[in-house]
Coordinates of C-alpha atoms in Angstrom, one line a residue:
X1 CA 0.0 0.0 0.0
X2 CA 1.1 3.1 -0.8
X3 CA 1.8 6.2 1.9
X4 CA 1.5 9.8 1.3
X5 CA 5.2 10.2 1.0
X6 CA 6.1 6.8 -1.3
X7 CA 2.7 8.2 -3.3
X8 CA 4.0 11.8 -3.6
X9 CA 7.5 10.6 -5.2
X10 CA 6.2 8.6 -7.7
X11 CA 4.4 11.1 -9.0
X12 CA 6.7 13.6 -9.1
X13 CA 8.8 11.0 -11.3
X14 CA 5.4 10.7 -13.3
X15 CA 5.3 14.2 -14.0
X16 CA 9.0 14.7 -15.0
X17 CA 9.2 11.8 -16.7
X18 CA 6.0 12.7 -19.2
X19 CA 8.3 15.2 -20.3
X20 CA 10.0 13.8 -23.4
X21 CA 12.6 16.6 -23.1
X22 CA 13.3 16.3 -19.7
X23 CA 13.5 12.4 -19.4
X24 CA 16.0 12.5 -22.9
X25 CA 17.8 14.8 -20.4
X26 CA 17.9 13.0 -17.9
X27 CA 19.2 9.6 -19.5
X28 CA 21.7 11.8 -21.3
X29 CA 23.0 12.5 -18.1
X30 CA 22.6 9.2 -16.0
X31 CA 25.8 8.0 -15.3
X32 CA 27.0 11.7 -14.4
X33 CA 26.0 11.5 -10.7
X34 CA 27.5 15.6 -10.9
X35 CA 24.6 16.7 -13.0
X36 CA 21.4 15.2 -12.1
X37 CA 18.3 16.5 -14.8
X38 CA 15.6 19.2 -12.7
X39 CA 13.1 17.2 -11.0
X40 CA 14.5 13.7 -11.5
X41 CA 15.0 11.2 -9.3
X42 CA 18.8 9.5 -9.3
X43 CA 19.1 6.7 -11.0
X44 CA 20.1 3.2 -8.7
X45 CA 23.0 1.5 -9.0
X46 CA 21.5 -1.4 -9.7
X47 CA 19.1 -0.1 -12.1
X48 CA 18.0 -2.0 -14.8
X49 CA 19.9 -1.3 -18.4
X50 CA 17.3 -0.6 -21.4
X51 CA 18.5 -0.3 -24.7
X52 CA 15.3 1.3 -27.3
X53 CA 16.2 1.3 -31.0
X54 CA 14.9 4.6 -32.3
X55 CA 15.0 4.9 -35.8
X56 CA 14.1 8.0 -38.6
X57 CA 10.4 7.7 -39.4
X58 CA 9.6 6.3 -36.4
X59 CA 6.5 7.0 -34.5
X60 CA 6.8 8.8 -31.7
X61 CA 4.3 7.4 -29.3
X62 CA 5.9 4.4 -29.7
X63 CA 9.1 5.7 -27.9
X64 CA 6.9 8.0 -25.6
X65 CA 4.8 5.4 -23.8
X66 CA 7.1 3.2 -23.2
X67 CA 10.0 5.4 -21.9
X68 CA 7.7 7.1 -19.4
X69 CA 6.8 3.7 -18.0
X70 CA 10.3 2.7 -17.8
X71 CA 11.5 6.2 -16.7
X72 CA 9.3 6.4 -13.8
X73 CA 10.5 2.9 -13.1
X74 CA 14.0 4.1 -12.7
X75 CA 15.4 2.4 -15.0
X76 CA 18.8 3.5 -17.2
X77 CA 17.3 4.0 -20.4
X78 CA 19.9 3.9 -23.5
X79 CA 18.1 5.2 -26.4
X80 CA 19.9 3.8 -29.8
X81 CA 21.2 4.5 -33.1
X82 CA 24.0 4.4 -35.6
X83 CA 25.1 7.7 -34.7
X84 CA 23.7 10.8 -32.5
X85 CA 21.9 13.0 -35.3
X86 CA 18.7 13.6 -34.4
X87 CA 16.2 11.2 -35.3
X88 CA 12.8 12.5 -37.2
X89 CA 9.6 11.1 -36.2
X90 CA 6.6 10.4 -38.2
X91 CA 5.3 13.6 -36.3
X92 CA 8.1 15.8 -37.6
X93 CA 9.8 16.6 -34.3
X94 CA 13.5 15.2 -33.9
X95 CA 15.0 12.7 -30.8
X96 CA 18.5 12.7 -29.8
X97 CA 19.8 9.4 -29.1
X98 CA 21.8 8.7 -26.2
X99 CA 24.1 6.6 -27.5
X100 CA 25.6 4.8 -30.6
X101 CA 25.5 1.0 -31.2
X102 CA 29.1 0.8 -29.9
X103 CA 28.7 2.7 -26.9
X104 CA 25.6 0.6 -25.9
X105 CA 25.9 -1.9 -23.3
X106 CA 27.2 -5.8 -24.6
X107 CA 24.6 -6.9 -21.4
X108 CA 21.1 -5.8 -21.1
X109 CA 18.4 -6.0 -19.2
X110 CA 16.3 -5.1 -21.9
X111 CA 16.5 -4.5 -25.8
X112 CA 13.4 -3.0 -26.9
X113 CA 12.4 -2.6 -30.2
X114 CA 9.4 0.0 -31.0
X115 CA 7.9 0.4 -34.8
X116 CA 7.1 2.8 -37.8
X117 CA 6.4 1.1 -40.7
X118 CA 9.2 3.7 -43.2
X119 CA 12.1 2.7 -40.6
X120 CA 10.8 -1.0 -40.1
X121 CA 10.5 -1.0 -44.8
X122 CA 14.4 0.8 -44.5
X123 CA 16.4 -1.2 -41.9
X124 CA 14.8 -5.0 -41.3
X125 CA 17.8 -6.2 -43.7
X126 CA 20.0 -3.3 -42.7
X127 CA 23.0 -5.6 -41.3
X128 CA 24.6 -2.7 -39.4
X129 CA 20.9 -2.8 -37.4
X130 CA 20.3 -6.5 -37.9
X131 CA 23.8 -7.3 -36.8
X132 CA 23.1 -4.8 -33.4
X133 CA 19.9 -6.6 -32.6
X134 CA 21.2 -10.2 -33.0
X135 CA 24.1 -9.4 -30.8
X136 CA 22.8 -7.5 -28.0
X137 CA 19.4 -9.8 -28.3
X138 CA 21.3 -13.1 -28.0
X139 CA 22.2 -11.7 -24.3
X140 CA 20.0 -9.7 -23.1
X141 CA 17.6 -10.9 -20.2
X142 CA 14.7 -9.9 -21.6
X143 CA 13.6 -8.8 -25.7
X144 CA 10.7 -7.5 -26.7
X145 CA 9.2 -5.4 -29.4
X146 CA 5.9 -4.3 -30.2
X147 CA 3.7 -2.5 -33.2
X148 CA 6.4 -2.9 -36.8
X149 CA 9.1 -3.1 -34.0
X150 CA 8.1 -7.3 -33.9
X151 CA 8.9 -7.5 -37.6
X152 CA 12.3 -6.0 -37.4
X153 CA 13.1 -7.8 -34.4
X154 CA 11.4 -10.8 -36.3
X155 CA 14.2 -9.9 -39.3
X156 CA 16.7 -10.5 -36.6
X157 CA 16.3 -14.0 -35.9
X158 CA 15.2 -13.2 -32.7
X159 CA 11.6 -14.5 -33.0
X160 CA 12.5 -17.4 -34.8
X161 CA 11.2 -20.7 -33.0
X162 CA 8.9 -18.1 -30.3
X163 CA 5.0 -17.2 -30.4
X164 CA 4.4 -13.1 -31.2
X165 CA 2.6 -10.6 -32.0
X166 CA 2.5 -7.1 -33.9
X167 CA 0.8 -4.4 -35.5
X168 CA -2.2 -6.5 -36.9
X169 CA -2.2 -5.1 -40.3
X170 CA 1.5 -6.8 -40.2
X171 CA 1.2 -9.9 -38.2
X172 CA 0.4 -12.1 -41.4
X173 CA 4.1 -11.6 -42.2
X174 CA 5.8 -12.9 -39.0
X175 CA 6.2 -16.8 -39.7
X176 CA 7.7 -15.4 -43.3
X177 CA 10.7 -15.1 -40.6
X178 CA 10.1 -18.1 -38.4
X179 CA 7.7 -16.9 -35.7
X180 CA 4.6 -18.1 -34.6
X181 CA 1.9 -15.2 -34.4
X182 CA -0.7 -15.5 -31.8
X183 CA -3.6 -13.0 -31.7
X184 CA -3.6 -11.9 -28.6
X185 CA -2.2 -8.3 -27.5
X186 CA 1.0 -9.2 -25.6
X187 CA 2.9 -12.2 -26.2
X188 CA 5.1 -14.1 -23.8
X189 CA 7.3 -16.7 -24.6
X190 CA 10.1 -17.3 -22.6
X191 CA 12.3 -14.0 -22.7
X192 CA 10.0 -12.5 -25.4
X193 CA 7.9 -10.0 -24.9
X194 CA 6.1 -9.1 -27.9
X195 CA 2.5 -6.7 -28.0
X196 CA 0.3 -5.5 -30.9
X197 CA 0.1 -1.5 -32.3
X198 CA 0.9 1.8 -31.2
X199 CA -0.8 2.0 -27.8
X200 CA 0.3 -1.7 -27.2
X201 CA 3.4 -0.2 -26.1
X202 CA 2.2 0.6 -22.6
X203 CA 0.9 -2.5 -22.3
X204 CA 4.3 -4.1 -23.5
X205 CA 6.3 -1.7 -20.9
X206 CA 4.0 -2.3 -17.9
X207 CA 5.0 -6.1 -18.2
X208 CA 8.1 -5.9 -19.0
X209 CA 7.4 -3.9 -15.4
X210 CA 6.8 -7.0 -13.9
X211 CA 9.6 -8.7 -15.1
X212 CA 12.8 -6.3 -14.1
X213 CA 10.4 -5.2 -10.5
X214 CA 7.2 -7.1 -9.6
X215 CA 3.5 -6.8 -10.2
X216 CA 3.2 -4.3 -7.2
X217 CA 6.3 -1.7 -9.0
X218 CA 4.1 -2.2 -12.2
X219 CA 0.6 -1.3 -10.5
X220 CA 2.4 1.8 -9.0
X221 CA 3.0 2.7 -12.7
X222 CA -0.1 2.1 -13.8
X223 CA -1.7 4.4 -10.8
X224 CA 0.6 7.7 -11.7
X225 CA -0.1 7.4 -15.2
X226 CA -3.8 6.6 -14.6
X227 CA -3.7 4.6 -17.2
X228 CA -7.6 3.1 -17.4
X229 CA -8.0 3.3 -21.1
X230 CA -12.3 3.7 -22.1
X231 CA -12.1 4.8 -26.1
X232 CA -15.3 6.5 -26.7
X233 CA -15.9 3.4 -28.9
X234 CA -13.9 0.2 -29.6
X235 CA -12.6 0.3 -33.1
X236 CA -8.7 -0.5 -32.1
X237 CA -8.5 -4.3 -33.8
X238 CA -9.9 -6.0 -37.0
X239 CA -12.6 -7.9 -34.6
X240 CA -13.4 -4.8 -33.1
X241 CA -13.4 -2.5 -36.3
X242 CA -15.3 -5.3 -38.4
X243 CA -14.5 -6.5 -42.6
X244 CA -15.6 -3.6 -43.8
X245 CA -13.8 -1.1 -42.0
X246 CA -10.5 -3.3 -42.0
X247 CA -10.4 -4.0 -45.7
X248 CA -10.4 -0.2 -46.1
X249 CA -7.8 0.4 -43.7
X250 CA -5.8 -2.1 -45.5
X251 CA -6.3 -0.8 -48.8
X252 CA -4.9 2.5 -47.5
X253 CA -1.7 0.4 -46.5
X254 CA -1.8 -2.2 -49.4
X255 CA 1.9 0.0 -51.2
X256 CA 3.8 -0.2 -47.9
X257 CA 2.7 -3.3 -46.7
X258 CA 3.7 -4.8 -50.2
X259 CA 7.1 -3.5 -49.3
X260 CA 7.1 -5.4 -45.5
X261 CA 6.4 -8.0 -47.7
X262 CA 9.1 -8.3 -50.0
X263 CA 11.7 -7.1 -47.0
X264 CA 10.2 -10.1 -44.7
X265 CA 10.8 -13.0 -47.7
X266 CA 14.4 -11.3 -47.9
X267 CA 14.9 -11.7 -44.6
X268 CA 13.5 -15.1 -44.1
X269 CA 16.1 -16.3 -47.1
X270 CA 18.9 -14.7 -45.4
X271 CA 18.2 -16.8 -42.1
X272 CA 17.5 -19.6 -43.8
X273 CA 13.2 -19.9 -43.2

């Protein structure tokens, strides 16, 4: 049970940490204990080591949910790239990433994969990404990935053999690559942690909540978020939306889907599938 005091400094961590500018500042910062970000708690020790891929064209609330879940959780968030140039989203503001592929971590606690179908098209047979994912994947405690993010971390190998899930629209592809797709919004198999679109991601970070903390860490996310989704109607999956509705969707997707395609078969021949 939560006390006034325990209550109070989670949501001060809340508040900072829905602030993508002031959370990217604070990671940037997270190993120099000389220059702690305004309003953010230290990071422990022992805190947990993510590693997020962030990509150009990705889409932002992919990176947003997530990292607040896991930034009020206290963990040392490493966000990832090539290099540090900014990285576009979909929404046309720009994300610094933290560090380069070299500078991240050889042992994680997690490697997290978010999606955007451009950067998903663009670097799911990339091998300077592919070869980033396999290596730091094959070690890390825990990998998951949710919305495109499960194709290109399906591209990897790292699905291969292991139930999933992804954005729906995508999902069809998945065993192209070796990996079972089960309909359901988060998958867990093992050490993979997979979930379905966009505002799956939540869902995927408040698990992976579980796993690095306990149930109880993960409700105390849940509570300073108040995250109690009710959708003035339920249109968010192809049961819910109906045929109609998700064969027009899917004609509005049918050129870049195409191209998932052909980058899924490439990457199924390269591993061997």
């Amino acid at each position: 049970m939560l006390n006034r005091r325990s209550f109070l400094s989670f949501a001060t961590a809340g508040a900072a940490a829905a602030t993508l500018p002031v959370a990217l500042s604070g990671m940037a910062h997270a190993e120099d204990k000389t220059r702690p970000a305004p309003h953010m708690m230290p990071i422990p020790a022992d805190a947990p080591n993510v590693a997020i891929l962030i990509h150009p064209g990705m889409v932002a609330l992919d990176l947003v949910g997530p990292l607040t879940v896991l930034t009020i959780l206290r963990c040392r968030i490493f966000l990832v790239w090539k290099d540090k140039s900014p990285i576009a989203t979909e929404l046309g503001f720009s994300v610094p990433p933290t560090h380069t592929f070299n500078e991240c971590p050889n042992d994680l606690d997690v490697l997290l994969v978010p999606g955007g179908t451009i950067g998903t098209i663009a670097y799911m047979n990339d091998p300077v990404v592919i070869d980033f994912l396999a290596d730091r994947g094959s070690r890390a405690k825990w990998v998951s990935a949710f919305c495109t993010g499960s194709i290109t971390l399906a591209a990897s190998g790292l699905l291969n053999g292991y139930d999933a899930t992804g954005y729906w629209a995508l999902t069809r592809f998945l065993p192209l690559m070796g990996a079972r797709h089960v309909d359901q919004r988060v998958v867990v198999d093992r050490n993979r942690i997979t979930a379905g679109g966009t505002t799956a991601g939540i869902d995927c970070a408040l698990v992976i909540a579980t796993k690095l903390k306990d149930e109880e860490a993960a409700r105390r996310v849940a509570l300073i978020l108040e995250y109690s989704p009710q959708p003035p109607f339920h249109n968010g999956t192809p049961a819910e939306a109906g045929p109609e509705r998700t064969q027009k969707a899917l004609e509005h997707r049918k050129g870049r889907d195409a191209e998932v395609e052909r980058e899924a078969m490439l990457a199924g021949q390269r591993l061997g599938i």
